[in-house]
PDB file of C-alpha atoms and ligand atoms in Angstrom:
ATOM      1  CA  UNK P 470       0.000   0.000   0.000  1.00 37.00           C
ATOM      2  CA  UNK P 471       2.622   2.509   0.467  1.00 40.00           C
ATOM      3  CA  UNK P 472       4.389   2.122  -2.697  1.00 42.00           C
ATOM      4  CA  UNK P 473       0.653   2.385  -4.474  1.00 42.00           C
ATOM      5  CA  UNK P 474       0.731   5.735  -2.594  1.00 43.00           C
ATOM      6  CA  UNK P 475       3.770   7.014  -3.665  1.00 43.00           C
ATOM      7  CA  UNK P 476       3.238   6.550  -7.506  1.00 44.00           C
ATOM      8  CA  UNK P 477      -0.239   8.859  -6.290  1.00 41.00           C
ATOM      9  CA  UNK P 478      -2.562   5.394  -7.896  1.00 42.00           C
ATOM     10  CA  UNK P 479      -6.363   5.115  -7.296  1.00 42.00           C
ATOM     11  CA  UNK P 480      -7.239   2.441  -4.786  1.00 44.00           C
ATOM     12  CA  UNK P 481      -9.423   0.634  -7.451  1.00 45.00           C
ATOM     13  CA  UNK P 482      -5.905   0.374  -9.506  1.00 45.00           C
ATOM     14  CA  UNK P 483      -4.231  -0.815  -5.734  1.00 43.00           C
ATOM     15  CA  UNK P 484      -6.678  -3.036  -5.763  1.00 45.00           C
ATOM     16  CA  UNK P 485      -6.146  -5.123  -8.832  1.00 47.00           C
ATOM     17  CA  UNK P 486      -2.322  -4.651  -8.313  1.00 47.00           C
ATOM     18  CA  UNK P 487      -3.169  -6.438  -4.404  1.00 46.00           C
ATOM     19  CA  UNK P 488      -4.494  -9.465  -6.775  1.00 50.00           C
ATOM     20  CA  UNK P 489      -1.955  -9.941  -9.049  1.00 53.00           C
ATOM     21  CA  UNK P 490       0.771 -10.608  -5.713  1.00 58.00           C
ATOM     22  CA  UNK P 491      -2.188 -12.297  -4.325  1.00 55.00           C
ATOM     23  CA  UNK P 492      -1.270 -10.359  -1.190  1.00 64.00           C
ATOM     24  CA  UNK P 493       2.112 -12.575  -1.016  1.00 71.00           C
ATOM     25  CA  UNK P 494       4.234 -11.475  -3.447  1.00 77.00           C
ATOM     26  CA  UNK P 495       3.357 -14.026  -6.077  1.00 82.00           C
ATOM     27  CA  UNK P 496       3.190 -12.328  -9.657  1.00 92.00           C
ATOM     28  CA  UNK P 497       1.104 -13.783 -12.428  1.00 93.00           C
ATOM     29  CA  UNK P 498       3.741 -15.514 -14.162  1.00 96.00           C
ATOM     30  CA  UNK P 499       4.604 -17.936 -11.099  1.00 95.00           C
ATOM     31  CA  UNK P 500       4.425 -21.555 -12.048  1.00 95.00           C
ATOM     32  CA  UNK P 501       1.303 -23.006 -10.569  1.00 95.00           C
ATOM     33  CA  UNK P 502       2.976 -26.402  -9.207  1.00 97.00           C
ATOM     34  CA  UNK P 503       1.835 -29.381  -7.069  1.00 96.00           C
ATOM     35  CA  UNK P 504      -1.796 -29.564  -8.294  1.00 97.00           C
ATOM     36  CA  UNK P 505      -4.273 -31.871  -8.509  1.00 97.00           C
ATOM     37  CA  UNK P 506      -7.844 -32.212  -8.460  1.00 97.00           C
ATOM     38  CA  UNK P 507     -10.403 -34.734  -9.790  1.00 97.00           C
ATOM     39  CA  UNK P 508     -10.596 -37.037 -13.034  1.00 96.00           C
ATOM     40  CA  UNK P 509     -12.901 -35.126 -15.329  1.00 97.00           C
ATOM     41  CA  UNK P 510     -13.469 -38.651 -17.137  1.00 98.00           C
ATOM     42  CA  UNK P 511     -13.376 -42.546 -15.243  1.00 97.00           C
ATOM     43  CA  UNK P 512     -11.288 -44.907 -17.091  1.00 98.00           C
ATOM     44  CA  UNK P 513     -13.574 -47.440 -19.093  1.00 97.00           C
ATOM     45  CA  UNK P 514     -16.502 -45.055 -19.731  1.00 97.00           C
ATOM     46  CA  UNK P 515     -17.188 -43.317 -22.701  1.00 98.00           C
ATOM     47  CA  UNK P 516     -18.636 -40.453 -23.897  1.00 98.00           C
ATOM     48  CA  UNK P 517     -20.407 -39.291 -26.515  1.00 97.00           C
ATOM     49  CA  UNK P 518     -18.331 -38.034 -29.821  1.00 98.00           C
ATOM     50  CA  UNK P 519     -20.193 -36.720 -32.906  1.00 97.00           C
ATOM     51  CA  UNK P 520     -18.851 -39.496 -34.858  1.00 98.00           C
ATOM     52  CA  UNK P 521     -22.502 -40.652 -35.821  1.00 97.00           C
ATOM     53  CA  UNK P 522     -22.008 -44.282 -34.284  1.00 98.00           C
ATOM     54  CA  UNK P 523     -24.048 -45.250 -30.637  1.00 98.00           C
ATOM     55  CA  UNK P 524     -22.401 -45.080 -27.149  1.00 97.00           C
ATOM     56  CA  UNK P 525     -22.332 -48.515 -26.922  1.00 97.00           C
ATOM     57  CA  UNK P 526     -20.780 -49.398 -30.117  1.00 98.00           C
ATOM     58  CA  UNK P 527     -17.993 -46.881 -29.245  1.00 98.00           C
ATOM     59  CA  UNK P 528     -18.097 -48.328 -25.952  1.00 98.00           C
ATOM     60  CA  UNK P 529     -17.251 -51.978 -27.349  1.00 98.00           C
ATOM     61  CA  UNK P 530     -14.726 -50.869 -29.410  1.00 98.00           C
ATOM     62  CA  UNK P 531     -12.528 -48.819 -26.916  1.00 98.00           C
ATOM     63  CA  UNK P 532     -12.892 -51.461 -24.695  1.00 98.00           C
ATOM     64  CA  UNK P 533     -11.236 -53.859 -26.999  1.00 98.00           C
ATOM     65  CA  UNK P 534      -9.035 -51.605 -28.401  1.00 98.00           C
ATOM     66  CA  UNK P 535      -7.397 -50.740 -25.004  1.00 98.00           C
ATOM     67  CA  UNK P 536      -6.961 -54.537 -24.443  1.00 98.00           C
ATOM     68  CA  UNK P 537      -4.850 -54.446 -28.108  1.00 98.00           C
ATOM     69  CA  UNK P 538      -3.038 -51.726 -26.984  1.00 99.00           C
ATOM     70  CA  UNK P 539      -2.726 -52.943 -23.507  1.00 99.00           C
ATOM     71  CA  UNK P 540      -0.516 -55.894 -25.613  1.00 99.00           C
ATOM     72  CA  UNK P 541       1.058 -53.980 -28.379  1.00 99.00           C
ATOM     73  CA  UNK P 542       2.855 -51.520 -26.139  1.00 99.00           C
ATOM     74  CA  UNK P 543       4.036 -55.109 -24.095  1.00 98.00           C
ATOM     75  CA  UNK P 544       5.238 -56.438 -27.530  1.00 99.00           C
ATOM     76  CA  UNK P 545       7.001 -53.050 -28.299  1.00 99.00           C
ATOM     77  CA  UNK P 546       8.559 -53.253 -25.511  1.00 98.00           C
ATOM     78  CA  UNK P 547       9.575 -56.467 -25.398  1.00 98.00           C
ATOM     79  CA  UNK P 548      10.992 -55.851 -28.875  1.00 99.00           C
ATOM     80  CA  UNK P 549      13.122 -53.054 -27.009  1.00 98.00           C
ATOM     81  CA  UNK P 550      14.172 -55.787 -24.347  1.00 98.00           C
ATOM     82  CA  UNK P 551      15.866 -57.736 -27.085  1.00 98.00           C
ATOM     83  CA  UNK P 552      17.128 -55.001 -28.926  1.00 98.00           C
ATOM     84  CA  UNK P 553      18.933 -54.441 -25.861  1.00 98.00           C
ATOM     85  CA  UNK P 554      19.757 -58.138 -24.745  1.00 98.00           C
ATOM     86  CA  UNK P 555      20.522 -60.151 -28.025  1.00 98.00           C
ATOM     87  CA  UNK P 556      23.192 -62.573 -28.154  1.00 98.00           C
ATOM     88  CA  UNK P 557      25.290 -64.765 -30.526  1.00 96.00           C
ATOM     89  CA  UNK P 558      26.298 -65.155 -33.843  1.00 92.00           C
ATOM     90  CA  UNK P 559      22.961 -62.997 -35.338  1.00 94.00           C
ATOM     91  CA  UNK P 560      23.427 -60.187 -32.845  1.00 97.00           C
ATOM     92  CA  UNK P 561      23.890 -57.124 -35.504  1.00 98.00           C
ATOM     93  CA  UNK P 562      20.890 -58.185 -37.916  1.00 97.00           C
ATOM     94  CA  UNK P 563      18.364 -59.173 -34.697  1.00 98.00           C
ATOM     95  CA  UNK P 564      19.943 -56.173 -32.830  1.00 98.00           C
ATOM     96  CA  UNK P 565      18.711 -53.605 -36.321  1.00 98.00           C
ATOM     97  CA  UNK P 566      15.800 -55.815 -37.002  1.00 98.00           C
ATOM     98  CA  UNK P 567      14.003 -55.807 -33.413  1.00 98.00           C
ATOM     99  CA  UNK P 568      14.519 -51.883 -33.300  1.00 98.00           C
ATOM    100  CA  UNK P 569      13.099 -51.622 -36.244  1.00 99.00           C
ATOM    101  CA  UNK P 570      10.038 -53.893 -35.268  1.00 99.00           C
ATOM    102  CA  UNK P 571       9.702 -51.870 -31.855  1.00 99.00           C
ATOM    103  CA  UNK P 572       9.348 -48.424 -34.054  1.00 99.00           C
ATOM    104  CA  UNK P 573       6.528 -50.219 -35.995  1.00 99.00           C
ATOM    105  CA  UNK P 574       5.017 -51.011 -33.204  1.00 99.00           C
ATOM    106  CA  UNK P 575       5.338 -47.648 -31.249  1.00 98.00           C
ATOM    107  CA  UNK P 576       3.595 -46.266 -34.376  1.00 98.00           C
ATOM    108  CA  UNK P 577       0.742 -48.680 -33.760  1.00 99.00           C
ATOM    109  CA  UNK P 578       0.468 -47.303 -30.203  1.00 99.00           C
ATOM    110  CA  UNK P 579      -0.173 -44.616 -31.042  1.00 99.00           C
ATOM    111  CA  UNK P 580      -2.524 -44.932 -33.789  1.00 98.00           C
ATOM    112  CA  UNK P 581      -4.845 -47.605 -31.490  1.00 99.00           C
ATOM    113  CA  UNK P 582      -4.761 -45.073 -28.568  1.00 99.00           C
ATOM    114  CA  UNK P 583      -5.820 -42.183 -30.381  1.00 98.00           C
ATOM    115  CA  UNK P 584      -8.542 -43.960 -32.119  1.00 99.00           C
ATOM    116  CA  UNK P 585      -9.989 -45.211 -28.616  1.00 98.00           C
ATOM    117  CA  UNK P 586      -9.881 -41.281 -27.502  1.00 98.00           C
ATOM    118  CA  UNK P 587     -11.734 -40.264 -30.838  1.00 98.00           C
ATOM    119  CA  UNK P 588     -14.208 -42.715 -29.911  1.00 98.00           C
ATOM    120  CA  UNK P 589     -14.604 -41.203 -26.520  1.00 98.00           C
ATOM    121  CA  UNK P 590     -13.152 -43.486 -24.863  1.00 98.00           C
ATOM    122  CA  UNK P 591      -9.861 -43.133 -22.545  1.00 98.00           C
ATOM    123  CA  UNK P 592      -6.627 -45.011 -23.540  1.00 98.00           C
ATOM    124  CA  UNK P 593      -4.453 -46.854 -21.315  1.00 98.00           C
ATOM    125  CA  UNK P 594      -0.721 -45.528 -20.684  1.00 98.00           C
ATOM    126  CA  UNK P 595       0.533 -45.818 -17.942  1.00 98.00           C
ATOM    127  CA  UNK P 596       3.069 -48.754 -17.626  1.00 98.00           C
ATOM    128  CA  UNK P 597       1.665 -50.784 -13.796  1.00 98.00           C
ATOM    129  CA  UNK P 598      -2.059 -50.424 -15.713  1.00 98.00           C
ATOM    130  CA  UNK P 599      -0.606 -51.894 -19.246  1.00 98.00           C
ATOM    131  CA  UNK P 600       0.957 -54.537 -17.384  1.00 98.00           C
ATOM    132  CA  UNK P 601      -2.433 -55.295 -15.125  1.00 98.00           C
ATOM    133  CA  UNK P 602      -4.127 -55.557 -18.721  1.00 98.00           C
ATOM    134  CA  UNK P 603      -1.904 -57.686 -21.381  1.00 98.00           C
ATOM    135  CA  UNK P 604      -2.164 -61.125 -22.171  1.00 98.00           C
ATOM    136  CA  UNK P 605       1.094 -61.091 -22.752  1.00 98.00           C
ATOM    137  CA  UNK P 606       3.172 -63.503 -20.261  1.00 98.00           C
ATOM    138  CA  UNK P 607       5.747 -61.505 -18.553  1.00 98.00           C
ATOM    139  CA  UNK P 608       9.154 -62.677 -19.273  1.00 98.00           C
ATOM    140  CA  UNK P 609      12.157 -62.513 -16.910  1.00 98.00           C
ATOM    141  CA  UNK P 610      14.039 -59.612 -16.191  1.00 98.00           C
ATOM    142  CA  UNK P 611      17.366 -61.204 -17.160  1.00 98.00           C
ATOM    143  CA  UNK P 612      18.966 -62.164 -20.309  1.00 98.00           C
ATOM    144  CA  UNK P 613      17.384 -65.108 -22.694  1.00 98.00           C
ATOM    145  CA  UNK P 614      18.460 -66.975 -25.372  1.00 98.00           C
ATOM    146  CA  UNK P 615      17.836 -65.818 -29.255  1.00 98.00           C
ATOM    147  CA  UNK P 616      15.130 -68.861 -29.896  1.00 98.00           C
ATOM    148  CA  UNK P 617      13.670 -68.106 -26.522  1.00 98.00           C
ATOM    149  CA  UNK P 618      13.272 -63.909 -26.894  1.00 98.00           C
ATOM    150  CA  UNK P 619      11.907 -65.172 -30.902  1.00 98.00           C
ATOM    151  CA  UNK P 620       9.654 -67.487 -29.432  1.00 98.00           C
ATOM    152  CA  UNK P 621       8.407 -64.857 -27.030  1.00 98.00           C
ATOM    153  CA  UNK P 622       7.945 -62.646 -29.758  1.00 98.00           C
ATOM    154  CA  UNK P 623       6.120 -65.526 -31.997  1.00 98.00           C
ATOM    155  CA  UNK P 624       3.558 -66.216 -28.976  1.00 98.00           C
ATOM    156  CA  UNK P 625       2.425 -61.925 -28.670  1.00 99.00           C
ATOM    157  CA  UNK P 626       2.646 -62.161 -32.885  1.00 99.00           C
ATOM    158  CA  UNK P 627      -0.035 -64.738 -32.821  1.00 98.00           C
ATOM    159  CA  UNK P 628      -2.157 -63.530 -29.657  1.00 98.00           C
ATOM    160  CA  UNK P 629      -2.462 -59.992 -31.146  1.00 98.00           C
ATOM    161  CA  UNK P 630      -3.165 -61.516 -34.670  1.00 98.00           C
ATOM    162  CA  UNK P 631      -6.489 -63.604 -33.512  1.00 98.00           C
ATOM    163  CA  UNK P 632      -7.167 -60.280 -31.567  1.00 98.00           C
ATOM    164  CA  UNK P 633      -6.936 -58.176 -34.740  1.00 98.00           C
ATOM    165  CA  UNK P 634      -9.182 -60.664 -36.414  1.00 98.00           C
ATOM    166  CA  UNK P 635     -12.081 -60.162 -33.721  1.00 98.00           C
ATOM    167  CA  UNK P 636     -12.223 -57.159 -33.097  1.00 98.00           C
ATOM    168  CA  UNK P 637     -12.461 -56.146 -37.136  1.00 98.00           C
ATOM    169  CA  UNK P 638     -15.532 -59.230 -37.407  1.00 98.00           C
ATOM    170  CA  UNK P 639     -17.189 -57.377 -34.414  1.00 98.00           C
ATOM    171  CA  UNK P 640     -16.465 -53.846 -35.638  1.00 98.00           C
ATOM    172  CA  UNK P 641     -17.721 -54.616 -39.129  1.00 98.00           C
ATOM    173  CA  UNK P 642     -20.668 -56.118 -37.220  1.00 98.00           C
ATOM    174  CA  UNK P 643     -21.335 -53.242 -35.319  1.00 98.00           C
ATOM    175  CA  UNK P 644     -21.092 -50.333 -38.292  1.00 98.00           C
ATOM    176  CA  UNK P 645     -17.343 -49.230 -36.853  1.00 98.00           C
ATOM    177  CA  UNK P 646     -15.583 -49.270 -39.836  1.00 98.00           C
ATOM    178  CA  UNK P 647     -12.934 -46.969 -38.616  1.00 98.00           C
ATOM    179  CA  UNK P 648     -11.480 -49.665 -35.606  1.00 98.00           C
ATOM    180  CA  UNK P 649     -12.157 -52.017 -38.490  1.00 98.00           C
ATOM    181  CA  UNK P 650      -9.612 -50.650 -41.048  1.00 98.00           C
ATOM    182  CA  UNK P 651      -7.267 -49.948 -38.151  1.00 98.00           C
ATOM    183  CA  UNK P 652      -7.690 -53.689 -37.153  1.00 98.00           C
ATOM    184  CA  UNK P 653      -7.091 -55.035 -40.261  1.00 98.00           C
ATOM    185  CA  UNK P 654      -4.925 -52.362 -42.455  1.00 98.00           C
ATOM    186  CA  UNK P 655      -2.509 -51.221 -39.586  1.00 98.00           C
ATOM    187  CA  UNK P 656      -2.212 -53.440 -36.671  1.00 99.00           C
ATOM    188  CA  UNK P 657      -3.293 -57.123 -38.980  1.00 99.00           C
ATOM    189  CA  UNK P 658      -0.925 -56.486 -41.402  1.00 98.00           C
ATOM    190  CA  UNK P 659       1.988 -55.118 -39.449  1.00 99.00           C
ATOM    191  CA  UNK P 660       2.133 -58.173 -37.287  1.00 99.00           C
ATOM    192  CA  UNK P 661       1.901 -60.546 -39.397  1.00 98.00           C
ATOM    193  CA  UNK P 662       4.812 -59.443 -41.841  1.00 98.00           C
ATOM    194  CA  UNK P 663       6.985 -59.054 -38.414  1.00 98.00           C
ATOM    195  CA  UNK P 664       5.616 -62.625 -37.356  1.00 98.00           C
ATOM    196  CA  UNK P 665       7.078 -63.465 -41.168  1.00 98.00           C
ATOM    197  CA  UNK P 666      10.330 -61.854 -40.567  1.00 98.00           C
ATOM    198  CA  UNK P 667      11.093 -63.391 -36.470  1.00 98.00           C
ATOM    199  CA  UNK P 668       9.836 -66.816 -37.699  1.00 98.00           C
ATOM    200  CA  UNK P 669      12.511 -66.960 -40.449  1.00 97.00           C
ATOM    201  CA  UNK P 670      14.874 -66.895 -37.791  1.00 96.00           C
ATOM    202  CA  UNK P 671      13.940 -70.293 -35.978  1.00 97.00           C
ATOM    203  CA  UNK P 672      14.037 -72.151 -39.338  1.00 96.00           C
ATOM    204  CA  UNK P 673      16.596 -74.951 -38.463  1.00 95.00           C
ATOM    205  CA  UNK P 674      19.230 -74.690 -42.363  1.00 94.00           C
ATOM    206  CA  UNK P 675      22.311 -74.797 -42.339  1.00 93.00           C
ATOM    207  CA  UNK P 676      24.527 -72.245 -43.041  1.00 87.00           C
ATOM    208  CA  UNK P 677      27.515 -73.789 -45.207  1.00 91.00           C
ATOM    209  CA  UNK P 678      26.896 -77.642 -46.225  1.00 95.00           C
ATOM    210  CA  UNK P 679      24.000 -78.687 -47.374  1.00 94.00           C
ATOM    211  CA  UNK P 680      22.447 -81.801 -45.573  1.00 88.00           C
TER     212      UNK P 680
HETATM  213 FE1  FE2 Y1760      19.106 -48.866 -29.730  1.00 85.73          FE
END
């Protein structure tokens, strides 16, 4: 108040100026820190999006979306875990070849995710709820052999595969033809050709004399 007196300023302009420190000497451009408050949407419901398909159609789909999702950030993931960990005489190609496989699938992330927010749904992400949701078995935290990590691999290939496969029959079933395409185009076809690719690995030839 006395510096507002000195510069001769009304006590309607004090006033304001008393807000702005908040009477404490915080200005306006302090970082607001340490909040928190309450969910403005529960996890699992839905609501409604002007996408011109029903609640619980949308509902359905997120639902099994998040599952997908739920699994293909596990596979990326594990894909990262054997970037990391490979072994042996195939270590360069695997060590390229899983990396690449774990960007594919980080893609798919986060194409699944945002189509279950579109649908007004809420996407999974955080990674002690992914791992409460995948089918995925968990593998060790230590170091496995290259036809274990493929097999591992193989096993989330094929789960997310039959996945893929019912959730596009159900979608096409239900008039989503959005989760559809995404089912089939995107997530289908990517794992599949990566299934090709691992599987080609664990074929038993030899590699210099011919049996
Ligand atoms: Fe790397």
């Amino acid at each position: 108040m006395r510096r507002t007196r000195q510069h001769g300023m009304s006590n309607r302009h004090s006033s304001r100026n008393g807000r702005r420190n908040a009477g404490n000497g915080r200005s306006e451009a302090q970082p607001l820190v340490d909040q928190r408050g309450k969910q403005i949407q529960a996890f699992g419901s839905v609501v409604r999006m002007p996408i011109g398909l029903e609640s619980k159609v949308c509902e359905q789909s997120a639902r099994q979306l998040n599952i997908l999702l739920a699994d293909t950030i596990t596979l990326r993931d594990m894909y990262k875990k054997h970037h990391w960990q490979v072994s042996g005489h195939t270590f360069y190609q695997l060590h390229l070849l899983f990396d690449k496989h774990a960007g594919e699938q980080d893609e798919l992330v986060d194409e699944i995710a945002e189509r279950i927010q579109l649908l007004g749904g809420i996407a999974v992400a955080m990674a002690h709820d992914v791992a409460e949701m995948t089918r995925i078995p968990r593998p060790p935290a230590g170091r496995e052999e290259v036809p274990v990590q493929i097999s591992r691999l193989l096993e989330a290939h094929e789960l997310i595969c039959k996945s893929c496969r019912k959730i596009a029959e159900e979608a096409d079933e239900a008039g989503d033809d959005g989760t559809n395409d995404l089912a089939v185009s995107d997530v289908l076809r990517t794992n599949e050709m990566q299934a090709w690719f691992v599987a080609e690995h664990v074929v038993d030839t030899p590699l210099v004399r011919a049996k």
